[in-house]
Short mmCIF file of C-alpha atoms and ligand atoms in Angstrom, two decimals:
data_model
loop_
_atom_site.label_atom_id
_atom_site.label_comp_id
_atom_site.label_asym_id
_atom_site.label_seq_id
_atom_site.Cartn_x
_atom_site.Cartn_y
_atom_site.Cartn_z
CA MET Y 656 49.73 39.61 2.21
CA ASN Y 657 52.61 41.68 1.25
CA LYS Y 658 52.39 45.69 1.68
CA LEU Y 659 54.26 46.31 -1.35
CA ILE Y 660 55.73 43.99 -3.90
CA ILE Y 661 58.62 45.47 -6.54
CA ILE Y 662 59.15 44.03 -10.14
CA GLY Y 663 62.38 44.68 -11.59
CA SER Y 664 66.04 44.82 -9.99
CA GLY Y 665 68.04 48.02 -11.83
CA PRO Y 666 68.54 50.91 -10.69
CA ALA Y 667 64.77 51.96 -9.99
CA GLY Y 668 63.30 48.44 -8.78
CA LEU Y 669 66.41 48.38 -6.34
CA THR Y 670 66.35 52.61 -5.12
CA ALA Y 671 62.31 51.36 -4.40
CA ALA Y 672 63.67 48.37 -2.32
CA ILE Y 673 65.68 50.44 -0.89
CA TYR Y 674 63.89 53.24 0.31
CA ALA Y 675 60.73 51.43 0.94
CA SER Y 676 62.50 48.75 3.00
CA ARG Y 677 64.26 51.62 5.15
CA GLY Y 678 60.54 52.73 5.71
CA GLU Y 679 59.59 49.47 7.29
CA LEU Y 680 57.36 48.43 4.38
CA LYS Y 681 59.51 45.10 4.09
CA PRO Y 682 59.25 44.85 0.32
CA LEU Y 683 59.20 41.64 -1.89
CA LEU Y 684 61.12 42.37 -4.92
CA PHE Y 685 61.16 40.53 -8.10
CA ALA Y 686 64.24 40.33 -9.61
CA GLY Y 687 63.92 38.60 -12.57
CA SER Y 688 66.18 35.42 -13.83
CA LYS Y 689 68.96 38.04 -14.97
CA SER Y 690 69.14 40.46 -11.92
CA GLY Y 691 70.34 43.34 -12.10
CA GLY Y 692 69.31 44.97 -15.09
CA GLN Y 693 70.94 46.37 -17.94
CA LEU Y 694 73.97 47.50 -15.92
CA MET Y 695 75.00 44.27 -15.69
CA THR Y 696 76.20 44.27 -19.62
CA THR Y 697 78.31 47.27 -19.17
CA THR Y 698 81.92 47.58 -18.12
CA LYS Y 699 82.59 50.85 -16.28
CA VAL Y 700 79.86 53.65 -15.36
CA GLU Y 701 81.71 56.96 -15.17
CA ASN Y 702 78.47 58.97 -14.47
CA PHE Y 703 76.85 57.56 -11.33
CA PRO Y 704 77.64 59.77 -8.92
CA GLY Y 705 79.57 59.35 -6.16
CA PHE Y 706 82.09 57.23 -7.68
CA PRO Y 707 85.09 59.69 -8.97
CA LYS Y 708 87.01 56.81 -10.48
CA GLY Y 709 84.12 55.19 -12.11
CA VAL Y 710 82.40 51.73 -11.06
CA LEU Y 711 81.71 48.25 -12.96
CA GLY Y 712 78.02 48.27 -13.67
CA PRO Y 713 77.21 44.67 -12.13
CA LYS Y 714 79.21 46.03 -8.93
CA LEU Y 715 77.23 49.05 -8.59
CA MET Y 716 74.05 46.60 -8.96
CA VAL Y 717 75.39 43.69 -6.57
CA ASP Y 718 75.76 46.61 -4.22
CA MET Y 719 72.16 47.56 -4.62
CA ILE Y 720 70.84 44.31 -3.90
CA THR Y 721 72.76 44.16 -0.84
CA GLN Y 722 71.99 47.52 0.07
CA ALA Y 723 68.32 46.73 -0.07
CA LYS Y 724 68.63 43.21 1.69
CA ASN Y 725 70.29 44.51 4.52
CA PHE Y 726 67.26 46.94 5.35
CA GLY Y 727 64.91 43.75 4.56
CA THR Y 728 64.27 43.46 1.44
CA GLU Y 729 62.99 40.00 0.19
CA ILE Y 730 64.78 39.47 -3.20
CA LEU Y 731 63.29 36.31 -5.46
CA ASN Y 732 65.04 36.16 -8.73
CA GLU Y 733 62.25 34.81 -10.40
CA ASP Y 734 60.30 36.49 -13.54
CA VAL Y 735 57.12 37.40 -13.52
CA THR Y 736 54.90 35.71 -15.56
CA LYS Y 737 51.18 37.50 -15.12
CA VAL Y 738 49.33 40.13 -12.79
CA ASP Y 739 45.80 40.54 -12.02
CA PHE Y 740 45.20 44.47 -10.72
CA THR Y 741 41.41 43.84 -11.11
CA GLY Y 742 40.49 43.78 -7.32
CA THR Y 743 41.81 45.71 -3.94
CA GLU Y 744 44.59 42.85 -3.42
CA LYS Y 745 46.83 42.80 -6.54
CA LYS Y 746 48.05 39.43 -7.70
CA ILE Y 747 51.26 39.14 -9.15
CA TYR Y 748 52.00 35.15 -10.70
CA VAL Y 749 55.37 33.14 -11.07
CA GLY Y 750 53.88 30.53 -13.51
CA GLU Y 751 51.54 28.82 -10.78
CA LYS Y 752 52.44 30.24 -7.85
CA GLU Y 753 50.51 33.67 -6.51
CA TYR Y 754 51.58 36.29 -4.34
CA SER Y 755 49.31 39.06 -3.34
CA SER Y 756 50.28 42.78 -2.20
CA LYS Y 757 48.29 46.14 -1.58
CA ALA Y 758 50.70 47.73 -3.93
CA VAL Y 759 53.04 47.36 -6.63
CA ILE Y 760 55.97 48.85 -7.98
CA ILE Y 761 56.18 48.19 -11.76
CA ALA Y 762 60.43 48.67 -12.56
CA THR Y 763 61.16 46.39 -15.26
CA GLY Y 764 63.01 48.66 -17.82
CA ALA Y 765 63.07 48.65 -21.58
CA SER Y 766 65.86 46.32 -23.42
CA SER Y 767 67.63 48.21 -26.64
CA ARG Y 768 66.39 46.64 -29.62
CA LYS Y 769 69.57 45.06 -31.59
CA LEU Y 770 70.16 44.07 -34.64
CA GLY Y 771 70.27 40.02 -34.03
CA ILE Y 772 73.39 39.54 -35.66
CA GLU Y 773 76.06 36.97 -34.21
CA SER Y 774 78.80 39.11 -34.44
CA GLU Y 775 76.95 41.90 -32.49
CA ALA Y 776 76.66 39.74 -29.35
CA LYS Y 777 80.62 38.87 -29.92
CA PHE Y 778 81.66 42.45 -29.32
CA TRP Y 779 79.17 43.35 -26.75
CA GLY Y 780 80.81 45.80 -24.21
CA LYS Y 781 84.19 45.18 -26.66
CA GLY Y 782 83.49 48.29 -28.92
CA VAL Y 783 79.31 47.54 -28.95
CA SER Y 784 77.38 49.79 -27.10
CA THR Y 785 73.70 51.08 -26.99
CA CYS Y 786 74.43 54.17 -24.73
CA ALA Y 787 76.51 56.99 -25.82
CA THR Y 788 76.12 59.14 -22.83
CA CYS Y 789 77.66 55.86 -20.65
CA ASP Y 790 80.60 54.94 -23.24
CA GLY Y 791 80.83 57.92 -25.58
CA ALA Y 792 84.00 59.06 -23.55
CA PHE Y 793 85.84 56.31 -24.19
CA TYR Y 794 85.90 56.99 -28.18
CA ARG Y 795 88.06 60.05 -27.62
CA ASP Y 796 89.28 60.74 -31.43
CA LYS Y 797 88.41 57.69 -32.77
CA ILE Y 798 85.83 56.51 -35.10
CA VAL Y 799 82.48 55.29 -34.33
CA ALA Y 800 79.39 53.90 -35.96
CA VAL Y 801 75.86 55.28 -35.00
CA ILE Y 802 73.13 53.34 -35.96
CA GLY Y 803 69.54 54.00 -36.67
CA GLY Y 804 67.67 57.26 -38.23
CA GLY Y 805 65.48 58.31 -35.46
CA ASP Y 806 65.36 60.83 -32.83
CA SER Y 807 67.92 58.57 -30.49
CA ALA Y 808 70.29 57.86 -33.20
CA ALA Y 809 70.48 61.88 -34.62
CA GLU Y 810 71.00 62.87 -30.59
CA GLU Y 811 73.60 60.05 -29.93
CA SER Y 812 75.33 61.05 -33.35
CA GLY Y 813 75.48 64.88 -31.92
CA PHE Y 814 76.99 63.60 -28.48
CA LEU Y 815 79.84 61.32 -30.10
CA THR Y 816 80.78 64.35 -32.32
CA LYS Y 817 82.25 65.44 -28.73
CA PHE Y 818 84.53 62.90 -28.34
CA ALA Y 819 85.00 60.85 -31.82
CA SER Y 820 86.87 62.14 -34.82
CA LYS Y 821 84.15 61.17 -37.06
CA VAL Y 822 80.80 59.47 -36.31
CA TYR Y 823 79.21 57.71 -39.51
CA LEU Y 824 75.43 57.53 -39.09
CA VAL Y 825 74.24 54.12 -40.43
CA VAL Y 826 70.96 54.82 -42.15
CA ARG Y 827 68.33 51.35 -43.78
CA LYS Y 828 66.71 53.29 -45.37
CA ASN Y 829 67.10 56.46 -47.62
CA VAL Y 830 65.80 59.26 -45.51
CA LEU Y 831 66.09 60.16 -41.92
CA LYS Y 832 63.07 59.35 -39.72
CA ALA Y 833 64.42 61.84 -36.61
CA SER Y 834 62.05 64.68 -36.07
CA LYS Y 835 63.34 67.72 -39.03
CA ILE Y 836 65.16 69.54 -36.15
CA MET Y 837 67.14 66.55 -35.07
CA ALA Y 838 67.61 65.78 -38.75
CA GLU Y 839 68.88 69.25 -39.46
CA ARG Y 840 71.25 69.24 -37.12
CA VAL Y 841 73.16 66.04 -37.78
CA LEU Y 842 73.41 66.88 -41.49
CA ALA Y 843 74.63 70.25 -40.60
CA ASN Y 844 77.48 69.02 -38.38
CA PRO Y 845 80.81 68.27 -40.43
CA LYS Y 846 81.88 65.42 -37.77
CA ILE Y 847 78.75 63.18 -38.88
CA GLU Y 848 78.20 61.45 -42.30
CA VAL Y 849 75.07 60.04 -42.93
CA MET Y 850 74.98 56.25 -44.85
CA TYR Y 851 71.84 55.54 -46.18
CA ASN Y 852 70.45 52.81 -47.36
CA SER Y 853 72.93 51.11 -45.44
CA GLU Y 854 72.87 47.56 -43.25
CA VAL Y 855 75.23 46.26 -40.71
CA LYS Y 856 75.78 42.89 -42.17
CA SER Y 857 78.48 42.28 -39.23
CA VAL Y 858 80.60 43.41 -36.74
CA LEU Y 859 84.46 42.79 -37.52
CA GLY Y 860 87.70 42.60 -35.12
CA GLY Y 861 89.25 40.17 -33.06
CA GLU Y 862 89.70 41.38 -29.46
CA VAL Y 863 87.93 44.54 -30.19
CA VAL Y 864 85.93 46.12 -32.49
CA LYS Y 865 88.00 47.41 -35.60
CA GLY Y 866 84.83 47.85 -38.56
CA LEU Y 867 81.67 46.82 -40.11
CA LYS Y 868 80.77 44.98 -42.81
CA ILE Y 869 77.67 47.16 -44.68
CA PHE Y 870 75.62 46.15 -47.16
CA ASN Y 871 73.97 49.17 -49.35
CA SER Y 872 70.88 48.15 -50.46
CA GLN Y 873 70.45 50.43 -53.32
CA THR Y 874 73.91 49.45 -55.32
CA ASN Y 875 73.59 46.01 -53.97
CA LYS Y 876 77.11 45.96 -52.77
CA GLU Y 877 78.87 44.88 -49.39
CA SER Y 878 81.62 47.59 -48.02
CA GLU Y 879 83.87 47.40 -45.28
CA LEU Y 880 83.63 50.32 -42.81
CA VAL Y 881 86.59 50.78 -40.56
CA VAL Y 882 85.08 52.29 -36.94
CA ASP Y 883 86.13 51.64 -33.45
CA GLY Y 884 82.91 51.46 -32.15
CA MET Y 885 79.43 50.62 -32.93
CA PHE Y 886 76.63 52.39 -31.10
CA LEU Y 887 72.84 50.99 -31.58
CA ALA Y 888 70.16 53.44 -31.40
CA ILE Y 889 67.13 51.34 -33.19
CA GLY Y 890 64.90 51.71 -30.35
CA HIS Y 891 63.93 50.31 -26.88
CA ILE Y 892 61.47 47.55 -25.96
CA PRO Y 893 59.52 48.34 -22.77
CA ASN Y 894 59.10 45.04 -20.69
CA THR Y 895 55.62 45.04 -20.55
CA LYS Y 896 54.66 41.29 -21.69
CA PHE Y 897 53.54 40.35 -18.50
CA LEU Y 898 51.59 42.92 -18.07
CA LYS Y 899 49.02 42.35 -20.80
CA GLY Y 900 46.54 45.32 -20.34
CA GLN Y 901 46.28 45.89 -16.85
CA VAL Y 902 47.84 49.15 -17.09
CA ASP Y 903 47.74 51.69 -19.51
CA ILE Y 904 50.21 51.90 -21.87
CA ASP Y 905 51.37 55.01 -24.36
CA GLU Y 906 52.06 54.82 -27.99
CA LEU Y 907 55.36 53.50 -27.92
CA GLY Y 908 54.26 50.87 -25.24
CA PHE Y 909 55.36 52.45 -22.15
CA ILE Y 910 53.84 52.75 -18.76
CA LYS Y 911 52.08 55.96 -18.59
CA VAL Y 912 51.79 57.57 -15.37
CA GLN Y 913 48.12 59.72 -14.31
CA GLU Y 914 48.66 63.48 -15.16
CA GLY Y 915 49.20 64.97 -11.49
CA LEU Y 916 49.92 61.85 -9.74
CA HIS Y 917 53.45 61.33 -9.85
CA THR Y 918 54.70 57.66 -10.13
CA GLN Y 919 50.92 56.32 -10.13
CA THR Y 920 50.03 54.44 -13.26
CA SER Y 921 46.27 54.12 -14.29
CA VAL Y 922 45.65 51.42 -11.60
CA ASP Y 923 45.19 52.69 -7.96
CA GLY Y 924 48.31 51.83 -5.79
CA VAL Y 925 50.13 50.83 -8.61
CA PHE Y 926 53.43 52.90 -9.25
CA VAL Y 927 56.12 52.84 -11.78
CA ALA Y 928 59.86 53.40 -12.37
CA GLY Y 929 62.55 53.88 -14.42
CA ASP Y 930 63.11 53.15 -18.43
CA VAL Y 931 59.82 50.96 -18.54
CA HIS Y 932 57.98 54.70 -18.01
CA ASP Y 933 60.69 57.22 -19.15
CA HIS Y 934 61.72 56.26 -22.98
CA ARG Y 935 63.44 60.03 -22.78
CA TYR Y 936 66.13 60.31 -20.32
CA ARG Y 937 66.82 56.54 -19.75
CA GLN Y 938 69.73 56.66 -17.43
CA ALA Y 939 70.61 54.46 -14.41
CA ILE Y 940 70.51 57.90 -12.27
CA THR Y 941 67.32 59.11 -13.36
CA ALA Y 942 65.69 55.88 -12.96
CA ALA Y 943 67.06 55.52 -9.39
CA GLY Y 944 65.26 58.85 -8.89
CA MET Y 945 61.91 57.64 -10.26
CA GLY Y 946 62.76 54.43 -8.04
CA CYS Y 947 62.97 56.95 -4.74
CA MET Y 948 59.75 58.76 -6.02
CA ALA Y 949 57.74 55.46 -6.77
CA ALA Y 950 58.89 54.08 -3.23
CA ILE Y 951 57.77 57.44 -1.31
CA ASP Y 952 54.50 57.43 -3.52
CA ALA Y 953 53.61 54.11 -2.53
CA GLU Y 954 54.30 54.39 1.16
CA ARG Y 955 51.88 57.64 1.26
CA TRP Y 956 49.64 55.82 -0.86
CA LEU Y 957 49.62 52.76 2.27
CA ASN Y 958 49.23 55.33 4.90
CA LYS Y 959 46.32 56.84 3.02
CA ASN Y 960 44.74 53.25 2.45
P1 NDP V 9 62.64 55.13 -32.98
O1 NDP V 9 61.33 54.08 -33.26
O2 NDP V 9 61.99 56.32 -33.36
O3 NDP V 9 63.35 55.19 -34.63
C1 NDP V 9 64.05 53.86 -34.30
C2 NDP V 9 65.27 53.94 -35.96
O4 NDP V 9 66.03 52.75 -35.46
C3 NDP V 9 64.62 53.94 -36.98
O5 NDP V 9 65.57 54.98 -38.18
C4 NDP V 9 64.58 52.69 -37.78
O6 NDP V 9 64.12 52.52 -38.97
C5 NDP V 9 65.83 52.28 -37.19
N1 NDP V 9 65.79 50.81 -37.23
C6 NDP V 9 64.96 50.08 -36.48
N2 NDP V 9 65.31 48.41 -36.40
C7 NDP V 9 66.83 48.88 -37.36
C8 NDP V 9 67.44 47.45 -37.58
N3 NDP V 9 67.28 46.39 -37.11
N4 NDP V 9 68.17 47.76 -38.65
C9 NDP V 9 68.84 48.63 -38.87
N5 NDP V 9 68.08 49.98 -38.20
C10 NDP V 9 66.82 49.99 -37.39
O7 NDP V 9 63.24 54.95 -32.08
P2 NDP V 9 64.13 56.15 -30.92
O8 NDP V 9 64.83 55.66 -30.04
O9 NDP V 9 65.04 56.88 -32.00
O10 NDP V 9 62.82 57.06 -30.74
C11 NDP V 9 61.85 56.52 -29.71
C12 NDP V 9 61.50 58.13 -29.78
O11 NDP V 9 61.78 58.81 -28.54
C13 NDP V 9 60.77 58.61 -30.46
O12 NDP V 9 59.63 58.93 -30.24
C14 NDP V 9 61.46 59.60 -30.31
O13 NDP V 9 61.35 61.12 -31.06
C15 NDP V 9 61.42 60.08 -28.97
N6 NDP V 9 62.99 60.72 -28.75
C16 NDP V 9 62.89 61.89 -28.36
C17 NDP V 9 64.41 62.43 -28.22
C18 NDP V 9 64.41 64.26 -28.15
O14 NDP V 9 63.41 64.98 -28.57
N7 NDP V 9 65.14 64.63 -27.63
C19 NDP V 9 65.75 62.19 -28.30
C20 NDP V 9 65.19 60.51 -28.55
C21 NDP V 9 64.37 59.93 -28.64
P3 NDP V 9 62.98 52.92 -39.72
O15 NDP V 9 63.17 54.54 -40.00
O16 NDP V 9 63.89 52.32 -40.99
O17 NDP V 9 62.26 52.24 -39.42
#
C-alpha cells in the first residue's frame, strides 16, 4: 500500500508531490492522460514568481514534473476512473486496476467552460483566452471582448480595462447575472460596453484573432465586431466526475474543505488542493501554494495515524 497518492498534475498536484517526496513519503501521482493541467495550453506565464522574463506554461509544468521525479515521485500518466474512500485503506482505480493508499490528495483542477464552436479551438492561445489575469497584459491599447455575464466576466472585464483601450462585454441574456455591486462597477466603467442578447457565432481572423461574428437574439441579426482578443468567462467545471459522491462538494460542484481543518475534505485522510476546490483565485501560484499545504497536512496526518 502507498502512503500517499496524489491525483492531478497541475501546479497543485506537482507542488504537493515535490513536498511529499522531499518528505520521503514516496508519493504515487496520477498525472492523467494529458499531464500538466491548464498551463500546458497557455503560452507565456509572466506572473509566476521567480521568472523575471516569464516562462512558457508547458516548460514550467515539465520542470515541475522533473523536480517531483528527482525527489522520488512515481508518476503514472493515467486517468483515475473511480475511487473508494469508505475504508481506512483508500482505493483508487484506473479502469479495473486497483491502487491503495493511506492518504490521498485530490488536485484534479477545473476546466474552463468553452463555447464549443470550432473557431474557438483554432484561435486558442492566439487571441482566445480564459484568464484575464494571465493574458491581459498582452492587450495593452487593444480591443477585447469578454464573454459571459457573471461575477467572473464582470471582474475580468474590469481588470482588462487597465490594459485594453476598449472592452466589450458580450452577454447572452438581457441582464447581467453578476452580483449587484459587480454589475454596477461594469456599467459605470466608461471603457466597457455591454452587448446584451449577444452570442458569439464564430471567431474571425488569420493567424490571430481579428474579430467576432455576433448574433443578436433580439434583432435576429448577425454583425461583425472588431476585437484583438476574446476572453471566456462563462464558468468553470471542476474535475470531480471520478469521485461519484465519495467526498462532499459545494453547490457549484467544487470539493469542500472541513471547517478548521485546512485542506482536509469530508473524508479523514483525503485532502484537496487547487482549482478543484478554489473557484475564487484560480491562479497557478495559489494552486501551488495549496498543493504545499495539502502535502504538509497529509504528512502530519500520516505521522499521527
Ligand atoms: P457563473 O456560472 O456565475 O456565470 C456564468 C456566466 O456565463 C453567466 O452569465 C452565463 O449566462 C454565461 N454563460 C454560460 N455559458 C455560456 C455560453 N455557452 N455562452 C454564453 N454565455 C454563457 O460563473 P462565474 O465564473 O462568473 O462565477 C462562478 C462563481 O464564482 C459564482 O458564485 C461567482 O459569484 C463567484 N465569483 C466571485 C467573484 C468575486 O466575488 N470577486 C469573482 C468571480 C466569481 P446566463 O446568465 O445566461 O446563464
